[in-house]
Amino acid sequence: MKCVGFIGWRGMVGSVLIDRMIYKGNFDTIIPYFFSTSQEGKKGPILSKNQNTNHLYNAYNINILKEMNIIITCQGSKYTKEIYKKLRKNKWGGYWIDASSYLRMKKNSIICLDPVNKDIIYKGLNKGIKDFIGGNCTVSLMLMALSGLFKKKLIDWISVSTYQAASGSGSKNMCELLKQMGVIYNNIKNELKDTNYKILEIEKKIKNISLSNIMPIYNFKSVLAGSLIPWIDKKMNNGQSREEWKGQSETNKILSNKKKIIIDGLCVRIGTLRCHSQSLTIKMNKNISIQEIKKIILKNNKWIKIIPNTYSETINKLTPINVSGTLNILIGRLRKMNIGSKYISAFTVGDQLLWGAAEPIRRMLKIIVSNT
Ligand code: NAP
């Protein structure tokens, strides 16, 4: 049975991964070891009948990490950057499964999203590839929704606007959003009790509190509650944010496309807690009916749910709160656009902590455990 080291299991992605693994009985197929960058020596969870210890090991200890057959990390790029090379230099030949972006675009890594690129994953495993990296959350969610159209080579290009949840930046950021909401509410709760409330005065008070130094903005560097932040990740040389750059680069890598499909747009952080949404303008290369498009989309995987393009279905179903904690990939607002018959609009919503992060790497672990 394979020894699997878990790093980053306390964080947003890590805790969803652990929950899913417990639910699917995956811990009974491995011998798990838990590591931490901050809690060495404390007690970790006991999750498997095969577990030898619940000691929390130091996540920077190469000698212990080297004993693992598989390492699965949800700790972040900084950790991967520091540890991965040292391990390989120390002749560690195990499998590295990672939720962070650091190794995603490297030649010797595969971005794993098996409902979309299973063939590439199996080919890679047979060729001896050892690094399997989860994709960017919005990219994986978009591909889960649209890969039927990609596979049939029906897409010319996509223009996208994202609506990304606070938890996409990690647990501290999600807590910060909640604290910001609390500051706002606590400062206006008395005014709200007054049935003759003066709405403009309330709004002005919220603006002043939001821009004052009592608003916690340590993690986001800006106010998210009652506002939004139209920038995610670092700046690229061409004016894109790195999150926007990932859209085209990772999609084409996941699909192993020779002819690159152009994908561009703006990535925006909004004040939802969990689940990312995306508004898409898709330029098709053929004039196909919406009915046919729906059929192709639906056929591609069992998690896709098409939401009819009506007011009541949309507001009751096509929302982050409805998809949170589920594997459903929702797609709605499907219609031909005024721009022309080959242009369609779509709106997708998916749980970025499940299909956007934890689920592809959980499934990758299962594939490695069953096939190597
Ligand atoms: P996170 O929530 O910030 O957790 C990262 C680490 O922070 C934890 O593993 C834990 O490490 C430490 N930590 C410190 N205090 C904590 C506390 N009170 N509660 C929980 N953890 C605490 O990060 P994440 O969002 O899971 O992201 C991990 C990686 O996945 C990143 O590279 C990210 O880009 C990527 N990713 C994230 C998402 C998403 O939606 N969040 C989606 C796709 C990919 P120690 O136990 O070592 O202290």
Coordinates of C-alpha atoms and ligand atoms in Angstrom, one line a residue:
M1 CA 0.0 0.0 0.0
K2 CA 1.3 3.4 -0.9
C3 CA 2.4 6.0 1.6
V4 CA 0.8 9.4 0.8
G5 CA 2.0 12.6 2.4
F6 CA -0.6 15.4 2.8
I7 CA 0.5 19.0 2.9
G8 CA -2.0 21.9 3.1
W9 CA -4.8 19.7 4.3
R10 CA -6.0 22.4 6.8
G11 CA -6.6 25.0 4.2
M12 CA -9.7 25.7 2.0
V13 CA -8.8 23.2 -0.8
G14 CA -7.2 20.8 1.6
S15 CA -10.2 20.5 3.9
V16 CA -12.5 20.0 1.0
L17 CA -10.2 17.3 -0.3
I18 CA -10.1 15.5 3.0
D19 CA -13.9 15.6 3.3
R20 CA -14.3 14.1 -0.2
M21 CA -11.7 11.4 0.5
I22 CA -13.5 10.4 3.6
Y23 CA -16.8 10.3 1.8
K24 CA -15.4 8.2 -1.1
G25 CA -13.5 5.9 1.2
N26 CA -10.2 6.8 -0.4
F27 CA -8.2 6.7 2.9
D28 CA -8.7 3.0 3.2
T29 CA -6.6 2.5 0.0
I30 CA -3.5 4.3 1.2
I31 CA -1.3 4.9 4.3
P32 CA -1.7 8.6 5.0
Y33 CA 0.9 10.9 6.7
F34 CA 0.0 14.4 7.6
F35 CA 2.5 17.4 7.4
S36 CA 2.2 21.0 8.4
T37 CA 4.3 24.2 7.8
S38 CA 3.2 25.5 11.2
Q39 CA 2.0 22.7 13.5
E40 CA 4.8 20.2 13.6
G41 CA 4.6 17.8 16.5
K42 CA 0.9 18.4 17.2
K43 CA -1.7 15.7 16.6
G44 CA -3.2 15.4 13.1
P45 CA -6.4 13.6 12.1
I46 CA -6.9 9.8 12.2
L47 CA -8.7 9.0 8.9
S48 CA -7.5 5.5 7.9
K49 CA -7.4 2.0 9.3
N50 CA -4.0 1.8 7.7
Q51 CA -2.6 4.9 9.4
N52 CA 0.6 4.3 11.4
T53 CA 0.6 7.6 13.3
N54 CA -1.3 10.9 13.7
H55 CA 1.9 12.8 14.4
L56 CA 2.1 16.0 12.3
Y57 CA 5.4 16.1 10.5
N58 CA 7.4 19.1 9.5
A59 CA 6.4 19.9 5.9
Y60 CA 9.9 21.2 5.2
N61 CA 11.7 18.0 6.3
I62 CA 13.0 16.5 3.1
N63 CA 14.1 13.2 4.7
I64 CA 10.6 12.4 5.8
L65 CA 9.0 13.6 2.7
K66 CA 11.3 11.4 0.7
E67 CA 9.7 8.3 2.3
M68 CA 6.4 9.1 0.6
N69 CA 5.4 7.3 -2.6
I70 CA 3.0 10.1 -3.4
I71 CA 2.8 13.7 -2.1
I72 CA -0.4 15.6 -2.4
T73 CA -0.1 19.3 -1.6
C74 CA -2.7 22.0 -1.3
Q75 CA -0.3 24.4 0.4
G76 CA 0.4 26.9 -2.4
S77 CA 3.0 27.8 -4.9
K78 CA 5.5 29.2 -2.4
Y79 CA 5.7 25.9 -0.7
T80 CA 6.1 24.0 -4.0
K81 CA 8.8 26.4 -5.2
E82 CA 10.8 25.8 -2.1
I83 CA 10.4 22.0 -1.7
Y84 CA 9.8 20.3 -5.0
K85 CA 13.2 20.9 -6.5
K86 CA 15.0 19.9 -3.3
L87 CA 13.1 16.6 -3.3
R88 CA 13.8 15.8 -6.9
K89 CA 17.5 16.7 -6.4
N90 CA 17.5 14.2 -3.5
K91 CA 16.5 11.6 -6.1
W92 CA 12.9 11.3 -4.9
G93 CA 11.0 9.5 -7.6
G94 CA 7.5 9.6 -6.2
Y95 CA 4.3 11.2 -7.6
W96 CA 3.7 14.9 -6.9
I97 CA 0.1 16.0 -7.0
D98 CA -0.4 19.7 -6.5
A99 CA -3.3 22.2 -6.3
S100 CA -1.0 25.2 -6.8
S101 CA 0.0 26.8 -10.1
Y102 CA 3.8 26.7 -9.8
L103 CA 4.4 23.5 -11.9
R104 CA 1.3 23.7 -14.1
M105 CA 2.9 24.9 -17.3
K106 CA 6.2 23.0 -16.9
K107 CA 7.0 20.6 -19.8
N108 CA 7.1 17.5 -17.6
S109 CA 3.8 18.1 -15.8
I110 CA 0.2 17.3 -16.8
I111 CA -2.7 19.4 -15.7
C112 CA -5.2 16.8 -14.4
L113 CA -8.9 17.1 -15.1
D114 CA -9.7 13.5 -16.0
P115 CA -13.3 13.9 -17.2
V116 CA -11.8 16.2 -19.9
N117 CA -8.2 14.8 -20.5
K118 CA -8.2 11.2 -19.2
D119 CA -6.3 10.0 -22.3
I120 CA -3.5 12.5 -21.8
I121 CA -3.3 11.5 -18.1
Y122 CA -3.0 7.8 -18.9
K123 CA -0.6 8.4 -21.7
G124 CA 1.5 10.5 -19.3
L125 CA 1.5 7.9 -16.6
N126 CA 2.6 5.2 -19.1
K127 CA 5.4 7.5 -20.2
G128 CA 6.6 7.9 -16.6
I129 CA 5.3 11.5 -15.9
K130 CA 5.3 12.0 -12.1
D131 CA 3.9 15.5 -11.7
F132 CA 0.2 15.9 -11.9
I133 CA -1.1 19.4 -11.2
G134 CA -4.7 20.6 -10.7
G135 CA -5.8 23.3 -13.1
N136 CA -6.7 26.9 -12.3
C137 CA -10.2 26.9 -10.8
T138 CA -12.0 28.9 -13.5
V139 CA -10.3 27.0 -16.3
S140 CA -11.3 23.6 -14.9
L141 CA -14.8 24.8 -14.3
M142 CA -15.1 26.3 -17.8
L143 CA -13.8 23.1 -19.4
M144 CA -16.1 20.9 -17.3
A145 CA -19.0 22.9 -18.8
L146 CA -17.8 23.3 -22.4
S147 CA -15.4 20.5 -23.2
G148 CA -18.1 18.9 -25.5
L149 CA -17.8 21.9 -27.7
F150 CA -14.0 22.0 -27.5
K151 CA -13.7 18.3 -28.3
K152 CA -15.9 18.7 -31.4
K153 CA -13.6 21.7 -32.4
L154 CA -16.6 24.0 -32.6
I155 CA -15.1 27.0 -30.8
D156 CA -13.2 29.8 -32.5
W157 CA -12.7 31.9 -29.4
I158 CA -14.1 32.8 -26.1
S159 CA -14.4 36.1 -24.3
V160 CA -15.0 35.7 -20.6
S161 CA -15.8 37.7 -17.4
T162 CA -15.5 35.9 -14.2
Y163 CA -17.3 36.4 -10.9
Q164 CA -14.9 34.7 -8.4
A165 CA -15.7 33.9 -4.8
A166 CA -13.7 35.1 -1.8
S167 CA -12.7 31.6 -0.8
G168 CA -10.8 31.3 -4.1
S169 CA -8.1 33.3 -2.3
G170 CA -8.0 31.0 0.7
S171 CA -9.4 30.6 4.1
K172 CA -8.0 33.9 5.5
N173 CA -9.6 35.9 2.7
M174 CA -13.0 34.2 3.2
C175 CA -12.8 35.1 6.9
E176 CA -11.8 38.7 6.0
L177 CA -14.9 39.1 3.8
L178 CA -17.1 37.9 6.7
K179 CA -15.4 40.4 9.0
Q180 CA -16.0 43.2 6.5
M181 CA -19.6 42.3 6.3
G182 CA -19.8 42.3 10.1
V183 CA -18.2 45.8 10.3
I184 CA -20.7 47.2 7.9
Y185 CA -23.7 45.6 9.6
N186 CA -22.6 46.5 13.1
N187 CA -22.3 50.2 12.1
I188 CA -25.8 50.5 10.5
K189 CA -27.9 48.0 12.4
N190 CA -29.6 50.7 14.5
E191 CA -30.5 52.7 11.4
L192 CA -32.0 49.5 9.8
K193 CA -34.4 49.1 12.8
D194 CA -36.0 52.5 12.0
T195 CA -38.9 52.0 9.7
N196 CA -38.3 55.5 8.4
Y197 CA -34.7 54.8 7.5
K198 CA -33.0 57.2 5.2
I199 CA -31.4 55.1 2.6
L200 CA -28.9 57.6 1.3
E201 CA -27.6 58.3 4.8
I202 CA -27.1 54.6 5.4
E203 CA -25.3 54.2 2.1
K204 CA -23.1 57.2 2.8
K205 CA -22.2 55.8 6.3
I206 CA -21.3 52.5 4.7
K207 CA -19.0 54.2 2.2
N208 CA -17.3 56.1 4.9
I209 CA -16.8 53.0 7.1
S210 CA -15.6 51.0 4.1
L211 CA -12.9 53.6 3.2
S212 CA -11.8 54.1 6.9
N213 CA -9.1 52.2 8.6
I214 CA -11.5 50.2 10.7
M215 CA -12.3 48.0 7.7
P216 CA -10.1 44.9 7.7
I217 CA -8.4 44.7 4.3
Y218 CA -5.1 43.0 5.2
N219 CA -5.6 40.0 2.8
F220 CA -7.6 41.5 0.0
K221 CA -5.9 45.0 0.1
S222 CA -9.3 46.4 -0.8
V223 CA -12.9 46.3 0.4
L224 CA -14.9 43.3 -1.1
A225 CA -18.1 43.5 1.0
G226 CA -20.5 45.7 -0.9
S227 CA -17.9 46.1 -3.6
L228 CA -15.8 44.1 -6.0
I229 CA -12.1 43.8 -7.0
P230 CA -11.5 43.6 -10.8
W231 CA -8.0 42.2 -10.5
I232 CA -6.8 38.7 -9.4
D233 CA -3.1 37.6 -9.1
K234 CA 0.0 39.3 -10.5
K235 CA 0.4 41.6 -13.5
M236 CA 1.6 40.1 -16.8
N237 CA 3.6 42.2 -19.3
N238 CA 0.7 42.5 -21.8
G239 CA -1.7 44.1 -19.2
Q240 CA -3.5 40.9 -18.4
S241 CA -3.6 39.7 -14.8
R242 CA -2.0 36.3 -14.3
E243 CA -5.5 34.8 -13.6
E244 CA -6.6 36.1 -17.0
W245 CA -3.5 34.7 -18.7
K246 CA -4.2 31.2 -17.3
G247 CA -7.5 31.0 -19.2
Q248 CA -5.9 30.5 -22.6
S249 CA -2.6 28.9 -21.6
E250 CA -4.0 26.2 -19.3
T251 CA -7.0 25.4 -21.5
N252 CA -4.8 24.7 -24.5
K253 CA -2.4 22.6 -22.4
I254 CA -5.2 20.6 -20.8
L255 CA -6.7 19.9 -24.2
S256 CA -3.2 19.4 -25.8
N257 CA -4.3 21.7 -28.6
K258 CA -1.9 22.1 -31.6
K259 CA -4.0 25.0 -32.9
K260 CA -4.4 27.4 -29.9
I261 CA -7.9 28.5 -29.1
I262 CA -8.0 32.2 -28.1
I263 CA -9.5 32.9 -24.7
D264 CA -9.4 36.2 -23.0
G265 CA -11.3 38.4 -20.6
L266 CA -11.4 40.0 -17.2
C267 CA -11.2 38.1 -13.9
V268 CA -13.2 39.7 -11.1
R269 CA -13.3 38.9 -7.3
I270 CA -16.8 39.4 -6.0
G271 CA -18.3 39.1 -2.5
T272 CA -19.7 35.5 -2.8
L273 CA -18.2 33.0 -0.3
R274 CA -17.9 29.9 -2.4
C275 CA -18.3 29.0 -6.1
H276 CA -17.1 30.8 -9.2
S277 CA -19.3 32.0 -12.0
Q278 CA -18.3 33.0 -15.6
S279 CA -20.1 34.9 -18.2
L280 CA -19.0 33.7 -21.7
T281 CA -19.3 35.0 -25.2
I282 CA -18.5 32.1 -27.4
K283 CA -17.6 32.5 -31.1
M284 CA -18.6 29.2 -32.8
N285 CA -17.1 28.2 -36.2
K286 CA -20.4 26.9 -37.4
N287 CA -24.0 28.1 -37.2
I288 CA -25.5 25.4 -35.0
S289 CA -28.9 25.7 -33.2
I290 CA -29.0 26.2 -29.4
Q291 CA -30.8 22.9 -29.2
E292 CA -27.9 21.1 -30.8
I293 CA -25.4 23.0 -28.7
K294 CA -27.2 21.9 -25.5
K295 CA -27.2 18.3 -26.7
I296 CA -23.4 18.4 -27.3
I297 CA -22.7 20.1 -23.9
L298 CA -24.9 17.7 -22.0
K299 CA -23.5 14.6 -23.5
N300 CA -20.0 15.4 -22.3
N301 CA -20.2 14.5 -18.6
K302 CA -22.8 13.6 -16.0
W303 CA -22.3 16.6 -13.8
I304 CA -23.5 19.2 -16.3
K305 CA -27.0 20.6 -15.6
I306 CA -28.5 22.9 -18.2
I307 CA -30.6 25.7 -16.7
P308 CA -33.4 26.9 -19.1
N309 CA -33.0 30.5 -20.1
T310 CA -36.0 31.8 -18.2
Y311 CA -36.1 34.4 -15.3
S312 CA -37.4 32.0 -12.7
E313 CA -35.1 29.1 -13.5
T314 CA -32.1 31.4 -13.6
I315 CA -32.6 33.2 -10.4
N316 CA -33.7 30.0 -8.5
K317 CA -31.0 27.7 -9.9
L318 CA -28.1 29.4 -11.7
T319 CA -26.5 30.8 -8.6
P320 CA -23.4 30.1 -6.4
I321 CA -25.5 29.3 -3.4
N322 CA -27.3 26.6 -5.3
V323 CA -24.2 24.8 -6.4
S324 CA -22.0 25.3 -3.3
G325 CA -20.8 21.9 -1.9
T326 CA -22.0 20.0 -4.9
L327 CA -20.2 18.6 -8.0
N328 CA -22.9 20.1 -10.3
I329 CA -21.7 22.2 -13.2
L330 CA -24.5 24.6 -14.1
I331 CA -24.8 26.3 -17.5
G332 CA -27.5 28.6 -18.5
R333 CA -28.3 31.9 -20.2
L334 CA -27.6 30.0 -23.4
R335 CA -28.8 32.0 -26.4
K336 CA -27.7 33.3 -29.8
M337 CA -26.4 36.9 -29.5
N338 CA -27.4 39.9 -31.6
I339 CA -23.8 40.1 -32.8
G340 CA -24.4 37.2 -35.2
S341 CA -25.7 33.6 -35.5
K342 CA -22.3 32.1 -34.6
Y343 CA -22.1 34.0 -31.3
I344 CA -23.6 32.5 -28.2
S345 CA -23.8 33.6 -24.6
A346 CA -23.5 31.3 -21.6
F347 CA -23.3 31.7 -17.9
T348 CA -21.7 28.9 -15.9
V349 CA -21.5 28.3 -12.1
G350 CA -19.4 25.6 -10.3
D351 CA -17.9 24.9 -7.0
Q352 CA -14.3 26.1 -7.3
L353 CA -13.3 24.1 -4.3
L354 CA -14.6 20.8 -5.8
W355 CA -14.2 20.6 -9.6
G356 CA -12.0 23.7 -9.5
A357 CA -9.5 22.3 -7.1
A358 CA -10.0 19.3 -4.8
E359 CA -11.9 16.8 -7.0
P360 CA -9.5 16.6 -9.9
I361 CA -6.6 16.0 -7.5
R362 CA -8.5 13.5 -5.5
R363 CA -9.3 11.6 -8.7
M364 CA -5.7 11.8 -9.8
L365 CA -4.6 10.2 -6.5
K366 CA -7.1 7.4 -7.1
I367 CA -5.8 6.9 -10.7
I368 CA -2.2 6.7 -9.5
V369 CA -3.1 4.3 -6.6
S370 CA -5.0 2.0 -8.9
N371 CA -2.7 2.1 -11.9
T372 CA 0.9 2.1 -10.6
Ligands
NAP1 P1 -5.5 28.4 2.3 O1 -6.9 28.2 2.7 O2 -4.9 29.8 2.5 O3 -4.6 27.3 3.1 C1 -3.2 27.2 3.0 C2 -2.5 26.9 4.3 O4 -2.7 27.9 5.3 C3 -3.1 25.7 5.1 O5 -2.7 24.5 4.5 C4 -2.4 25.9 6.4 O6 -1.1 25.3 6.4 C5 -2.3 27.4 6.5 N1 -3.2 27.9 7.6 C6 -2.8 28.9 8.5 N2 -3.8 29.2 9.3 C7 -4.9 28.4 9.0 C8 -6.2 28.3 9.4 N3 -6.6 29.0 10.5 N4 -7.1 27.5 8.8 C9 -6.6 26.8 7.7 N5 -5.4 26.8 7.2 C10 -4.5 27.7 7.8 O7 -5.2 28.1 0.8 P2 -6.1 27.4 -0.3 O8 -7.2 28.4 -0.8 O9 -6.6 26.1 0.2 O10 -5.1 27.3 -1.5 C11 -4.1 26.3 -1.6 C12 -3.5 26.2 -3.0 O11 -4.6 25.8 -3.9 C13 -3.1 27.6 -3.6 O12 -1.9 27.4 -4.4 C14 -4.2 28.0 -4.4 O13 -3.8 28.9 -5.4 C15 -4.7 26.7 -5.0 N6 -6.1 26.7 -5.4 C16 -7.0 27.3 -4.5 C17 -8.4 27.3 -4.9 C18 -9.4 27.9 -4.0 O14 -10.6 28.0 -4.4 N7 -9.1 28.3 -2.8 C19 -8.8 26.8 -6.1 C20 -7.8 26.2 -7.0 C21 -6.5 26.2 -6.6 P3 -0.4 24.7 7.7 O15 -1.2 23.6 8.2 O16 0.9 24.2 7.1 O17 -0.2 25.8 8.6

